[in-house]
Coordinates of C-alpha atoms in Angstrom, one line a residue:
M22 CA -34.4 14.9 -67.1
A23 CA -31.7 12.5 -65.8
N24 CA -28.0 13.0 -65.0
Q25 CA -25.2 10.9 -66.3
A26 CA -24.9 8.8 -63.2
F27 CA -28.5 7.7 -63.4
A28 CA -28.1 7.0 -67.1
N29 CA -25.0 4.9 -66.5
F30 CA -26.8 2.8 -63.9
V31 CA -29.8 2.0 -66.2
G32 CA -27.5 1.5 -69.2
L33 CA -28.8 4.3 -71.4
Q34 CA -27.7 7.8 -72.6
P35 CA -29.5 10.7 -70.7
E36 CA -31.3 11.8 -73.9
N37 CA -32.7 8.3 -74.4
I38 CA -34.3 8.4 -71.0
I39 CA -36.5 11.4 -71.5
N40 CA -40.2 10.7 -71.8
K41 CA -39.7 7.1 -70.6
S42 CA -41.8 5.7 -67.7
C43 CA -40.7 3.6 -64.7
A44 CA -42.0 0.5 -66.5
D45 CA -39.6 1.3 -69.4
L46 CA -36.5 1.4 -67.2
W47 CA -37.0 -1.0 -64.3
P48 CA -38.2 -4.6 -63.8
E49 CA -41.9 -5.0 -63.3
K50 CA -42.1 -5.3 -59.5
L51 CA -39.6 -2.5 -58.9
A52 CA -41.4 -0.2 -61.4
E53 CA -44.7 -0.8 -59.5
Q54 CA -43.1 0.1 -56.2
F55 CA -41.6 3.3 -57.7
E56 CA -45.0 4.3 -59.2
K57 CA -46.8 3.8 -55.9
E58 CA -44.3 6.0 -54.2
D59 CA -44.6 8.7 -56.9
L60 CA -48.4 8.7 -56.8
C61 CA -48.3 9.1 -53.0
I62 CA -46.0 12.1 -53.3
L63 CA -48.3 13.6 -56.0
E64 CA -51.4 13.2 -53.8
T65 CA -50.0 14.3 -50.5
G66 CA -47.0 16.5 -51.3
F67 CA -45.0 14.8 -48.6
P68 CA -41.4 13.7 -49.4
I69 CA -40.2 10.1 -49.0
K70 CA -36.8 9.0 -47.6
N71 CA -35.7 5.4 -47.6
Q72 CA -33.0 2.9 -48.4
R73 CA -33.5 0.5 -51.3
L74 CA -31.6 -2.5 -52.7
I75 CA -31.3 -2.5 -56.5
K76 CA -29.4 -4.7 -58.8
D77 CA -27.0 -3.1 -61.2
R78 CA -26.2 -4.3 -64.7
Q79 CA -23.8 -6.9 -63.4
N80 CA -26.7 -8.3 -61.4
T81 CA -25.0 -7.1 -58.1
L82 CA -27.1 -5.7 -55.3
R83 CA -26.3 -2.1 -54.5
R84 CA -27.7 -0.2 -51.6
F85 CA -29.1 3.3 -52.3
Q86 CA -30.2 6.1 -50.0
V87 CA -33.3 7.5 -51.8
V88 CA -34.9 10.9 -51.3
K89 CA -38.0 11.9 -53.4
K90 CA -39.8 15.2 -53.1
S91 CA -42.5 17.1 -55.0
L92 CA -41.7 20.0 -57.4
K93 CA -44.1 23.0 -57.1
G94 CA -45.2 25.0 -60.1
Q95 CA -46.2 28.7 -60.3
T96 CA -49.6 27.9 -58.9
R97 CA -47.9 26.1 -55.9
S98 CA -49.4 22.8 -57.0
T99 CA -47.4 19.7 -57.5
D100 CA -46.2 19.6 -61.0
G101 CA -43.6 16.7 -60.7
I102 CA -41.2 14.8 -58.6
M103 CA -37.5 15.0 -58.2
G104 CA -35.6 11.9 -56.9
I105 CA -32.0 11.7 -55.7
S106 CA -30.4 8.3 -55.1
R107 CA -26.9 7.9 -53.5
D108 CA -25.0 4.7 -53.7
I109 CA -24.1 3.9 -50.0
T110 CA -23.1 0.3 -50.5
I111 CA -19.5 0.7 -49.2
R112 CA -20.5 3.0 -46.4
H113 CA -23.2 0.5 -45.3
E114 CA -20.6 -2.3 -45.3
Y115 CA -18.3 -0.3 -43.1
E116 CA -21.2 0.5 -40.8
E117 CA -22.0 -3.2 -40.5
Q118 CA -18.4 -4.0 -39.8
L119 CA -18.3 -1.4 -37.1
K120 CA -21.4 -2.8 -35.6
Q121 CA -19.8 -6.2 -35.6
Y122 CA -16.7 -4.9 -34.0
K123 CA -18.8 -3.1 -31.3
R124 CA -20.7 -6.4 -30.6
I125 CA -17.3 -8.2 -30.2
V126 CA -16.0 -5.4 -28.0
D127 CA -19.1 -5.3 -25.9
T128 CA -19.1 -9.1 -25.3
S129 CA -15.6 -8.8 -23.9
Q130 CA -15.2 -8.7 -20.1
D131 CA -12.3 -6.3 -20.5
Q132 CA -13.0 -2.6 -20.3
I133 CA -12.2 -0.5 -23.4
A134 CA -12.4 3.2 -24.0
L135 CA -11.4 5.7 -26.7
I136 CA -10.2 9.0 -25.3
N137 CA -9.2 12.2 -27.3
R138 CA -6.7 14.9 -26.4
A139 CA -9.4 16.9 -24.6
Y140 CA -9.6 13.9 -22.2
Q141 CA -13.1 13.2 -23.5
Y142 CA -14.7 9.7 -23.9
E143 CA -15.4 9.2 -27.6
A144 CA -16.3 5.5 -27.2
V145 CA -16.7 3.0 -24.4
S146 CA -17.5 -0.7 -24.1
D147 CA -20.4 -2.1 -22.2
S148 CA -18.1 -3.6 -19.6
Y149 CA -16.5 -0.2 -19.1
L150 CA -19.9 1.4 -18.4
K151 CA -20.9 -1.5 -16.1
A152 CA -17.7 -1.2 -14.0
Y153 CA -18.2 2.5 -13.4
G154 CA -21.9 2.2 -13.0
F155 CA -22.8 4.7 -15.8
E156 CA -25.1 4.9 -18.8
E157 CA -23.6 5.6 -22.2
N158 CA -25.0 9.1 -22.4
Q159 CA -23.4 9.9 -19.0
M160 CA -19.9 9.2 -20.4
L161 CA -19.7 9.9 -24.2
G162 CA -18.6 13.4 -24.9
K163 CA -17.8 14.0 -21.2
T164 CA -14.3 14.6 -19.9
I165 CA -12.7 12.2 -17.4
P166 CA -12.8 14.8 -14.6
E167 CA -16.5 15.3 -15.1
V168 CA -17.2 11.6 -15.0
L169 CA -14.8 10.5 -12.2
S170 CA -13.2 13.2 -10.1
E171 CA -10.7 16.0 -10.5
S172 CA -8.3 14.8 -7.9
I173 CA -8.0 11.2 -9.3
F174 CA -7.7 12.6 -12.8
E175 CA -4.8 15.0 -11.9
T176 CA -2.9 12.6 -9.7
K177 CA -3.2 9.2 -11.4
I178 CA -5.0 9.3 -14.8
K179 CA -3.6 12.4 -16.5
P180 CA 0.1 11.6 -16.2
R181 CA -0.5 8.2 -17.7
L182 CA -2.6 9.6 -20.6
D183 CA 0.0 12.3 -21.3
K184 CA 2.6 9.6 -21.6
G185 CA 0.4 7.8 -24.1
F186 CA -0.2 11.0 -26.1
S187 CA 3.6 11.3 -26.4
G188 CA 3.4 8.2 -28.5
Q189 CA 4.4 5.6 -25.9
M190 CA 2.4 2.3 -25.6
F191 CA 2.8 1.0 -22.0
N192 CA 1.3 -1.4 -19.5
I193 CA 0.8 -1.0 -15.7
Q194 CA -0.9 -2.8 -12.9
D195 CA -3.0 -0.9 -10.4
E196 CA -6.0 -1.2 -8.0
I197 CA -9.1 0.8 -9.0
K198 CA -12.1 1.5 -6.9
Y199 CA -15.1 1.2 -9.2
Q200 CA -18.6 2.5 -8.4
G201 CA -20.2 -0.5 -10.1
I202 CA -18.1 -3.5 -9.1
G203 CA -16.0 -2.3 -6.1
N204 CA -12.2 -2.6 -5.6
R205 CA -10.4 -4.6 -8.3
Q206 CA -6.8 -5.4 -9.2
V207 CA -6.4 -4.5 -12.9
D208 CA -3.9 -4.6 -15.8
I209 CA -4.0 -1.4 -17.8
T210 CA -2.7 -1.0 -21.4
I211 CA -2.6 2.5 -22.9
C212 CA -2.1 2.4 -26.7
P213 CA -1.7 5.5 -28.9
Y214 CA -4.3 5.7 -31.8
T215 CA -2.6 7.5 -34.7
D216 CA -4.3 9.3 -37.6
H217 CA -3.2 9.2 -41.3
S218 CA -0.4 11.7 -40.6
G219 CA 1.0 9.6 -37.8
K220 CA -0.1 12.0 -35.0
T221 CA -1.6 10.6 -31.8
N222 CA -4.9 12.3 -31.3
R223 CA -6.6 9.5 -29.4
L224 CA -5.8 6.7 -27.0
V225 CA -7.2 3.3 -26.6
V226 CA -7.4 2.4 -22.9
H227 CA -7.7 -1.4 -22.3
I228 CA -8.4 -2.5 -18.7
R229 CA -8.4 -6.2 -17.7
D230 CA -9.6 -7.4 -14.3
I231 CA -6.9 -9.6 -12.9
S232 CA -8.2 -9.8 -9.3
E233 CA -9.0 -13.6 -9.5
K234 CA -5.7 -14.2 -11.4
I235 CA -3.7 -12.6 -8.6
Q236 CA -5.7 -14.5 -5.9
M237 CA -5.0 -17.8 -7.7
E238 CA -1.3 -16.9 -8.0
K239 CA -1.2 -16.3 -4.3
Q240 CA -2.8 -19.6 -3.6
L241 CA -0.4 -21.3 -6.0
V242 CA 2.6 -19.7 -4.3
T243 CA 1.3 -20.7 -0.9
S244 CA 0.7 -24.3 -2.1
Q245 CA 4.1 -24.5 -3.6
K246 CA 5.7 -23.1 -0.4
M247 CA 4.0 -25.7 1.7
E248 CA 5.4 -28.3 -0.7
A249 CA 8.9 -26.9 -0.3
I250 CA 8.6 -26.7 3.5
G251 CA 7.6 -30.4 3.5
T252 CA 10.8 -31.2 1.6
L253 CA 12.9 -29.2 4.0
A254 CA 11.2 -30.3 7.3
G255 CA 13.3 -33.4 8.0
G256 CA 16.6 -31.6 7.4
I257 CA 15.5 -28.6 9.5
A258 CA 14.5 -30.9 12.5
H259 CA 17.9 -32.6 12.2
D260 CA 19.8 -29.3 12.1
F261 CA 17.7 -27.8 14.9
N262 CA 18.4 -30.8 17.2
N263 CA 22.1 -30.4 16.5
I264 CA 21.9 -26.7 17.5
L265 CA 20.1 -27.5 20.7
S266 CA 22.6 -30.3 21.5
G267 CA 25.4 -27.8 21.2
I268 CA 23.7 -25.3 23.4
L269 CA 23.0 -27.9 26.1
G270 CA 26.5 -29.3 25.8
Y271 CA 28.2 -26.0 26.3
A272 CA 25.8 -25.1 29.1
Q273 CA 26.9 -28.2 31.0
L274 CA 30.5 -27.4 30.3
G275 CA 29.9 -23.9 31.6
K276 CA 28.7 -25.3 34.9
L277 CA 31.8 -27.5 35.2
N278 CA 34.1 -24.6 34.6
L279 CA 32.7 -21.8 36.8
D280 CA 36.1 -21.5 38.4
H281 CA 37.8 -21.1 35.0
P282 CA 36.7 -17.7 33.5
E283 CA 38.5 -18.2 30.2
K284 CA 36.8 -21.5 29.5
L285 CA 33.4 -20.3 30.8
T286 CA 33.6 -17.2 28.5
R287 CA 34.3 -19.5 25.5
H288 CA 31.4 -21.8 26.4
L289 CA 29.0 -18.8 26.8
E290 CA 30.1 -17.5 23.4
Q291 CA 29.3 -20.9 21.8
I292 CA 25.9 -20.9 23.5
I293 CA 25.1 -17.4 22.2
K294 CA 26.3 -18.5 18.7
G295 CA 24.1 -21.6 18.7
S296 CA 21.1 -19.6 20.0
N297 CA 21.6 -17.1 17.2
R298 CA 21.7 -19.9 14.6
A299 CA 18.4 -21.2 16.0
V300 CA 16.9 -17.7 15.9
D301 CA 18.0 -17.3 12.3
M302 CA 16.6 -20.7 11.3
V303 CA 13.2 -20.0 12.9
R304 CA 13.0 -16.6 11.1
Q305 CA 14.0 -18.1 7.8
I306 CA 11.2 -20.7 8.1
L307 CA 8.6 -18.1 9.1
T308 CA 9.7 -15.7 6.4
F309 CA 9.4 -18.5 3.8
S310 CA 6.0 -19.7 5.0
R311 CA 4.4 -16.4 6.0
K312 CA 1.4 -14.9 4.4
Y313 CA 1.7 -11.2 4.0
Q314 CA 1.4 -8.4 1.4
Y315 CA 4.5 -8.5 -0.7
K316 CA 6.5 -5.3 -0.8
K317 CA 9.7 -4.4 -2.7
H318 CA 12.4 -2.4 -1.0
P319 CA 16.2 -2.1 -1.3
L320 CA 17.6 -5.5 -0.5
K321 CA 21.2 -6.8 -0.3
I322 CA 20.6 -10.1 -2.0
A323 CA 23.9 -11.6 -0.6
L324 CA 22.3 -11.8 2.8
I325 CA 19.3 -13.8 1.5
V326 CA 21.7 -16.2 -0.4
K327 CA 23.7 -16.9 2.7
E328 CA 20.6 -17.5 4.8
A329 CA 19.1 -19.8 2.2
A330 CA 22.3 -21.8 1.9
K331 CA 22.3 -22.4 5.7
L332 CA 18.7 -23.7 5.5
L333 CA 19.4 -25.9 2.5
R334 CA 22.4 -27.5 4.2
A335 CA 20.1 -28.8 6.8
S336 CA 17.7 -30.5 4.3
I337 CA 20.0 -31.7 1.5
P338 CA 21.6 -35.2 1.8
S339 CA 25.1 -35.0 3.2
F340 CA 26.6 -36.8 0.1
I341 CA 25.7 -33.6 -1.9
E342 CA 28.4 -31.0 -1.5
I343 CA 27.3 -27.4 -1.4
K344 CA 29.6 -24.6 -2.6
T345 CA 28.6 -21.0 -2.0
Q346 CA 30.6 -18.2 -3.6
V347 CA 29.2 -14.7 -2.9
S348 CA 31.2 -11.8 -4.3
S349 CA 28.3 -9.3 -5.0
Q350 CA 27.4 -6.8 -2.3
S351 CA 25.0 -4.9 -4.6
T352 CA 21.4 -3.9 -3.7
I353 CA 18.3 -4.8 -5.7
L354 CA 14.7 -3.6 -5.4
A355 CA 12.9 -6.7 -4.2
D356 CA 10.7 -8.5 -1.8
P357 CA 12.9 -10.7 0.5
T358 CA 10.4 -13.6 0.7
H359 CA 10.2 -13.8 -3.0
I360 CA 13.9 -13.8 -3.5
H361 CA 14.3 -16.4 -0.7
Q362 CA 11.7 -18.5 -2.6
V363 CA 13.6 -18.2 -5.9
I364 CA 16.8 -19.5 -4.3
M365 CA 15.1 -22.3 -2.4
N366 CA 13.1 -23.5 -5.4
L367 CA 16.1 -23.5 -7.8
C368 CA 18.3 -25.3 -5.3
T369 CA 15.6 -27.8 -4.3
N370 CA 15.1 -28.5 -8.0
S371 CA 18.8 -29.0 -8.5
F372 CA 19.5 -31.3 -5.6
Q373 CA 16.5 -33.5 -6.6
A374 CA 18.1 -33.9 -10.1
I375 CA 21.2 -35.4 -8.5
S376 CA 21.2 -39.2 -8.4
G377 CA 23.7 -41.7 -7.0
D378 CA 25.9 -41.2 -3.9
K379 CA 27.8 -38.1 -4.9
G380 CA 27.0 -34.7 -6.3
L381 CA 27.8 -31.0 -6.3
L382 CA 25.4 -28.0 -5.9
S383 CA 27.1 -24.6 -6.3
I384 CA 25.5 -21.2 -5.6
Q385 CA 27.3 -18.2 -7.0
L386 CA 26.4 -14.5 -6.7
D387 CA 28.3 -11.9 -8.8
D388 CA 28.0 -8.4 -10.2
V389 CA 27.8 -8.1 -14.0
I390 CA 27.4 -5.5 -16.7
L391 CA 25.2 -6.5 -19.6
T392 CA 25.3 -4.9 -23.0
R393 CA 22.5 -4.7 -25.5
E394 CA 24.1 -7.4 -27.6
E395 CA 24.2 -9.8 -24.7
I396 CA 20.5 -9.4 -24.0
R397 CA 19.2 -9.1 -27.5
Q398 CA 16.7 -11.9 -27.0
E399 CA 15.3 -10.2 -23.9
T400 CA 13.6 -7.2 -25.5
K401 CA 12.1 -5.9 -22.3
I402 CA 15.4 -5.9 -20.5
L403 CA 17.6 -2.8 -20.5
P404 CA 21.4 -3.0 -20.6
G405 CA 23.3 -2.0 -17.4
A406 CA 24.3 -3.3 -14.0
Y407 CA 22.9 -6.6 -12.8
V408 CA 23.3 -9.1 -10.0
K409 CA 23.8 -12.6 -11.4
L410 CA 22.6 -15.6 -9.3
R411 CA 23.9 -18.8 -10.6
V412 CA 22.7 -22.2 -9.4
R413 CA 24.6 -25.2 -10.9
D414 CA 24.2 -28.9 -10.3
T415 CA 25.8 -32.1 -11.5
G416 CA 22.5 -33.8 -11.9
T417 CA 20.8 -35.7 -14.8
G418 CA 20.3 -32.6 -16.9
M419 CA 17.5 -32.0 -19.4
D420 CA 16.9 -32.5 -23.1
D421 CA 15.7 -29.8 -25.5
H422 CA 12.1 -30.9 -25.3
T423 CA 12.1 -30.6 -21.5
L424 CA 13.9 -27.3 -21.6
E425 CA 11.2 -25.7 -23.7
K426 CA 8.5 -26.5 -21.1
I427 CA 10.2 -26.1 -17.7
F428 CA 8.5 -22.8 -16.9
N429 CA 5.0 -24.1 -17.8
P430 CA 3.0 -24.5 -14.6
Y431 CA 1.2 -27.5 -16.0
F432 CA 4.4 -29.4 -17.0
T433 CA 6.3 -31.6 -14.6
T434 CA 8.8 -34.4 -14.7
K435 CA 7.9 -35.5 -11.2
E436 CA 6.1 -38.7 -10.5
T437 CA 2.8 -38.8 -8.7
G438 CA 3.3 -38.2 -5.0
Q439 CA 6.6 -36.3 -5.5
G440 CA 5.3 -32.8 -5.6
T441 CA 3.5 -30.5 -8.0
G442 CA 6.5 -29.5 -10.0
M443 CA 5.3 -25.8 -10.1
G444 CA 8.4 -24.4 -8.5
L445 CA 10.1 -23.2 -11.7
S446 CA 7.0 -21.6 -13.1
I447 CA 6.7 -19.6 -9.9
V448 CA 10.4 -18.7 -10.0
H449 CA 9.9 -17.4 -13.6
G450 CA 7.0 -15.2 -12.5
I451 CA 8.8 -13.8 -9.5
V452 CA 12.0 -13.0 -11.6
Q453 CA 9.9 -11.2 -14.3
D454 CA 8.0 -9.3 -11.7
H455 CA 11.4 -8.0 -10.3
G456 CA 12.5 -6.8 -13.8
G457 CA 14.9 -9.7 -14.3
F458 CA 15.3 -12.7 -16.5
I459 CA 16.5 -16.3 -16.5
L460 CA 18.9 -18.2 -18.7
V461 CA 19.1 -22.0 -18.6
D462 CA 21.9 -24.2 -19.8
S463 CA 21.5 -28.0 -19.5
Q464 CA 22.8 -31.2 -21.1
L465 CA 21.7 -34.7 -20.4
N466 CA 23.9 -36.5 -17.8
K467 CA 26.0 -33.3 -17.4
G468 CA 23.9 -31.2 -15.2
T469 CA 22.0 -27.9 -15.3
C470 CA 22.9 -24.3 -14.7
F471 CA 20.2 -21.6 -13.9
S472 CA 21.4 -18.0 -14.3
V473 CA 19.1 -15.4 -12.8
F474 CA 19.7 -11.7 -13.4
F475 CA 18.3 -8.9 -11.2
P476 CA 18.8 -5.2 -12.0
V477 CA 21.0 -3.4 -9.5
H478 CA 19.1 -0.8 -7.5
D479 CA 21.9 0.8 -5.5
R480 CA 25.6 0.0 -5.5
E481 CA 26.3 1.6 -2.1
K482 CA 27.6 -0.9 0.4
D483 CA 27.0 -1.3 4.1
S484 CA 28.8 1.5 5.9
R485 CA 29.5 -0.7 8.9
P486 CA 32.9 -2.4 8.9
P487 CA 32.9 -6.2 8.8
G488 CA 32.6 -7.8 12.3
E489 CA 31.5 -4.6 14.0
T490 CA 28.6 -5.0 16.4
D491 CA 26.4 -2.6 18.3
P492 CA 27.6 -1.7 21.8
I493 CA 25.4 -2.3 24.9
L494 CA 23.9 1.1 25.9
P495 CA 23.3 1.7 29.6
G496 CA 20.0 3.1 31.0
Q497 CA 19.4 6.4 32.9
K498 CA 17.4 4.9 35.8
E499 CA 14.1 5.0 33.8
T500 CA 11.2 2.8 35.0
I501 CA 10.3 -0.1 32.6
M502 CA 7.4 -2.6 32.9
V503 CA 8.0 -6.0 31.4
V504 CA 5.1 -8.4 30.8
D505 CA 5.6 -11.9 29.6
D506 CA 4.0 -15.2 30.6
E507 CA 7.2 -17.2 29.9
P508 CA 9.3 -17.3 33.1
S509 CA 12.7 -17.8 31.5
V510 CA 12.1 -14.9 29.0
L511 CA 10.8 -12.7 31.9
E512 CA 13.6 -13.4 34.3
S513 CA 16.4 -13.0 31.7
S514 CA 14.9 -9.7 30.4
V515 CA 14.5 -8.3 33.9
E516 CA 18.1 -9.2 34.9
F517 CA 19.5 -7.7 31.7
L518 CA 17.6 -4.5 32.1
K519 CA 18.5 -4.1 35.8
D520 CA 22.2 -4.6 34.9
L521 CA 21.8 -1.7 32.5
G522 CA 20.6 0.6 35.3
Y523 CA 16.8 0.5 34.7
Q524 CA 14.1 0.3 37.4
V525 CA 12.2 -2.8 36.3
H526 CA 8.7 -4.1 37.3
A527 CA 8.0 -7.6 36.0
F528 CA 4.7 -9.4 35.5
K529 CA 3.9 -12.8 34.1
D530 CA 0.1 -12.0 34.3
S531 CA -1.2 -9.3 32.0
L532 CA -4.2 -8.5 34.3
E533 CA -1.9 -8.0 37.3
A534 CA 0.3 -5.7 35.1
L535 CA -2.8 -3.6 34.1
D536 CA -3.9 -3.3 37.8
E537 CA -0.4 -2.1 38.7
F538 CA -0.4 0.4 35.8
K539 CA -3.8 1.8 36.8
Q540 CA -2.5 2.8 40.2
S541 CA 0.3 5.0 38.8
P542 CA 0.4 5.4 35.0
Q543 CA 2.9 8.2 35.2
K544 CA 5.5 6.1 37.0
F545 CA 6.3 4.1 33.9
D546 CA 8.5 5.4 31.1
L547 CA 8.2 2.4 28.9
V548 CA 6.3 -0.9 28.6
I549 CA 7.7 -4.1 27.0
T550 CA 4.9 -6.7 26.5
D551 CA 4.5 -10.1 24.9
M552 CA 1.7 -10.5 22.3
T553 CA 0.3 -14.0 23.0
M554 CA -0.6 -14.3 26.7
P555 CA -3.5 -16.0 28.6
K556 CA -6.3 -13.8 30.1
M557 CA -5.4 -10.7 28.0
T558 CA -3.2 -10.3 24.8
G559 CA -0.5 -7.8 24.5
E560 CA -2.6 -6.0 21.9
R561 CA -5.5 -5.6 24.3
L562 CA -3.2 -4.6 27.3
S563 CA -1.6 -1.9 25.1
M564 CA -5.0 -0.4 24.2
K565 CA -6.1 -0.2 27.8
M566 CA -2.8 1.3 29.0
L567 CA -2.8 3.9 26.1
A568 CA -6.3 4.9 27.2
L569 CA -4.8 5.8 30.6
K570 CA -1.6 7.4 29.2
K571 CA -1.8 8.2 25.5
D572 CA 1.9 9.1 25.1
L573 CA 3.1 5.8 26.7
P574 CA 5.9 4.2 24.6
I575 CA 5.1 0.5 24.2
I576 CA 7.2 -2.3 22.6
L577 CA 5.0 -5.2 21.5
C578 CA 7.0 -8.5 21.1
T579 CA 5.5 -11.2 19.0
D580 CA 6.6 -14.6 17.7
Y581 CA 4.5 -15.3 14.5
S582 CA 1.0 -14.0 14.8
E583 CA -1.6 -13.2 12.2
R584 CA -3.8 -11.6 14.8
I585 CA -2.1 -8.2 14.3
T586 CA 0.2 -6.6 11.8
K587 CA 2.8 -3.8 12.3
K588 CA 0.4 -1.4 10.6
E589 CA -2.5 -2.3 12.8
A590 CA -0.3 -2.0 15.9
Q591 CA 0.8 1.5 14.9
K592 CA -2.9 2.5 14.4
I593 CA -3.5 1.5 18.0
G594 CA -0.7 3.7 19.1
I595 CA 1.9 1.0 19.8
L596 CA 5.3 2.5 19.2
K597 CA 7.3 -0.5 18.2
F598 CA 6.2 -3.9 16.8
I599 CA 9.1 -6.4 16.9
E600 CA 9.7 -10.1 16.5
K601 CA 11.1 -12.2 19.3
P602 CA 13.8 -12.7 20.4
I603 CA 15.4 -9.3 20.8
V604 CA 18.1 -9.3 23.4
G605 CA 21.5 -7.8 24.2
P606 CA 22.8 -4.8 22.2
P607 CA 19.8 -4.5 19.9
L608 CA 17.4 -4.3 22.8
S609 CA 19.5 -1.8 24.6
K610 CA 19.7 0.4 21.5
L611 CA 16.0 0.2 20.8
I612 CA 15.2 1.3 24.4
R613 CA 17.7 4.2 24.2
D614 CA 16.2 5.2 20.8
I615 CA 12.8 5.4 22.3
L616 CA 13.7 7.1 25.6
D617 CA 16.2 9.5 24.1
P618 CA 14.8 13.1 24.4
K619 CA 15.4 13.9 20.8
Y620 CA 13.5 10.8 19.7
M621 CA 10.6 11.7 22.0
V622 CA 10.2 15.1 20.5
K623 CA 10.3 13.7 17.0
R624 CA 7.7 11.1 17.9
E625 CA 5.4 13.6 19.5
E626 CA 5.5 15.7 16.3
S627 CA 4.6 12.7 14.1
R628 CA 2.0 11.1 16.5
P629 CA -1.4 10.9 14.7
V630 CA -4.2 12.8 16.2
S631 CA -6.8 10.4 17.7

C-alpha cells in the first residue's frame, strides 16, 4: 500500500503503485540502496532511521527523515516492511541558519544571553560562558541566582530585567566582577524579545566590554588637557607675575604706612585679594590637569564659568575682548573638571579662530525651558529646564563640510605642530555623558557660536546673601599641634591660632613632633600637619600618632599629591583631608566644627571599627 503523499512524490496514483518494486519507482542506484536496507531489515528485524536526499519531479533535492521497521505476522516472523518518510527540507534549512547564527554569535567578543521570565538562561554565547567561567551545561536551564548569587541578582540584575520585561529597551554602563576575566567596565543593552502576540516573554542581554575604550578615552582626555595647558601656560605665567607684583607692591606700601591705619588696612586688603587670586589660579590649574576618578554631583555651573573666564583672560591675547554674561544660578549634576574642560576647550577653539588685530569672545550662561518641538532632532533629550552655555566668537567661521566633521576625533583643521585638534570631540563626549547636547551655528568670515545645553538638576539657589563671609570663630584654649616644614606657613599659622585663643605647639620637623607627642598624647586636642615633609610624611606621622591615640582629630594639609587620596586618608583614620592654603575664617570654622562637643559625639558614632 501507499498513501497519497507518497504517490504524489513518485508521480503515480496510489492504486498504480501496488505490486511495483523499488526498481519500478526509483532510479537504479537509489533503488539498489533501498533494496539493501529492506533486505537488512528482513534478515535482522532491526529498524533503520536516517536522513536521505531525494530529487523530486522538478529535479529539486529534498531532504527526508526516513524510518523503516519490520511488520510482524501472526507467527511473529517478519512478513514485510513499513516505511515513513517526512519532508524536513525547510526545517533543515532553518536549523542550518540557526547554526550559522550561533557561529556568528559565538565568534563575537560581546557576551549575549537569552533569558526567560523565570530568569533562566535559555541560550548563551561562548564569550558569555568564558567571561563567567562556566560550561554550557552549567548555565542553560539554570536561573541567574543559581549561577551567580542571590544578593547580586536581587540588588542589581533583577530590577534591570524587570524593566526589560515591562517592554523597555535600555542601555547602561556598569562594572562587573567576572569569575573568568576579572573586573571589567561594560556597556549593557537589555532588549525585549516579543512573541507573535507582542508579549515580552524573553530578554536578549547584550554585554560589551568597554574597559580598553574607557582607558583610551582617559588617555585621550589627559593628552588633550596637556595640550590645552601648554596653550595657556604663557598667559598664566604672565598673570601670576602680575599678581605677585601687586602683592609685593602693596606689602612695600604697607611698610611705608605703618603710622596710617586707614592706608595700611587698604593695602592689607589688596594683599589678601591678590593672594586669593593666586590661590584660585593654582587650584584651577590643578583641577584642570589632575588625574582622578570623575564623579558627578550637584554643581553651580556659574562658578565654573567665572573661574574659567579668569584663567582664559591670562592666556588670550589682549587684542581679543572677552565678554562674560552670567544670569543662570541653576545647578546641574556634573563633574566640575569635565565642565571646566568643556568651557576651556570651546573658548580656546574660538580664540584660535580669530585672526587679525581685533576680535570678540563672548561667554553667556542662561536658564532656558526647551519644548519637544525645539529638540525634535535630539531624540534622546527630554523637554524641560536647561542651563544654556553659549560661546561665540568673531573668527573665521566654518563651511558646511567642516561643520559636519568638527566632532570627529580624527578630523582637524590645525596644521602640524599646532595641536591635535581633538578638543571638540572630547567636548562632545563630555556633554553627551552629562545628558546634554550641542548646537553649532557658523558662517564663513562671520564667526561661530557653540550652544551647550545641560539639564537642570536643582533650581535652589545659594542661601547665603551675596558678599557675606564666614566670621572668625575664637578658640576655647584647646591645645593644637602644628607641623609644617615651611617656616612662613608655620609662623603665620601659629600666630593666627594663638590670636584665636588656642595653646599652640609648632614643629617644622615631623620626627621632633612625633617625639613630643609620644611624651604626652592626651595633651593634644588636635593636630594640623602638612603632607609633604622631609624625614617623615604627614601620612606616616598621622598613622603613628593614631596608634598612640586612636580618637585624635587630625587635619592633613596637602598641595597636589598623588601619594594619597581623601578616601585613603579616611581609611587611615585622618579626620580631614584639605588642600592648602586654608587660612582665616575657613580655618577657624573647620577647627570649631571638629572640636565642638556635638561634632565629636557624631564623629565617635560614625568612626569605623578598626
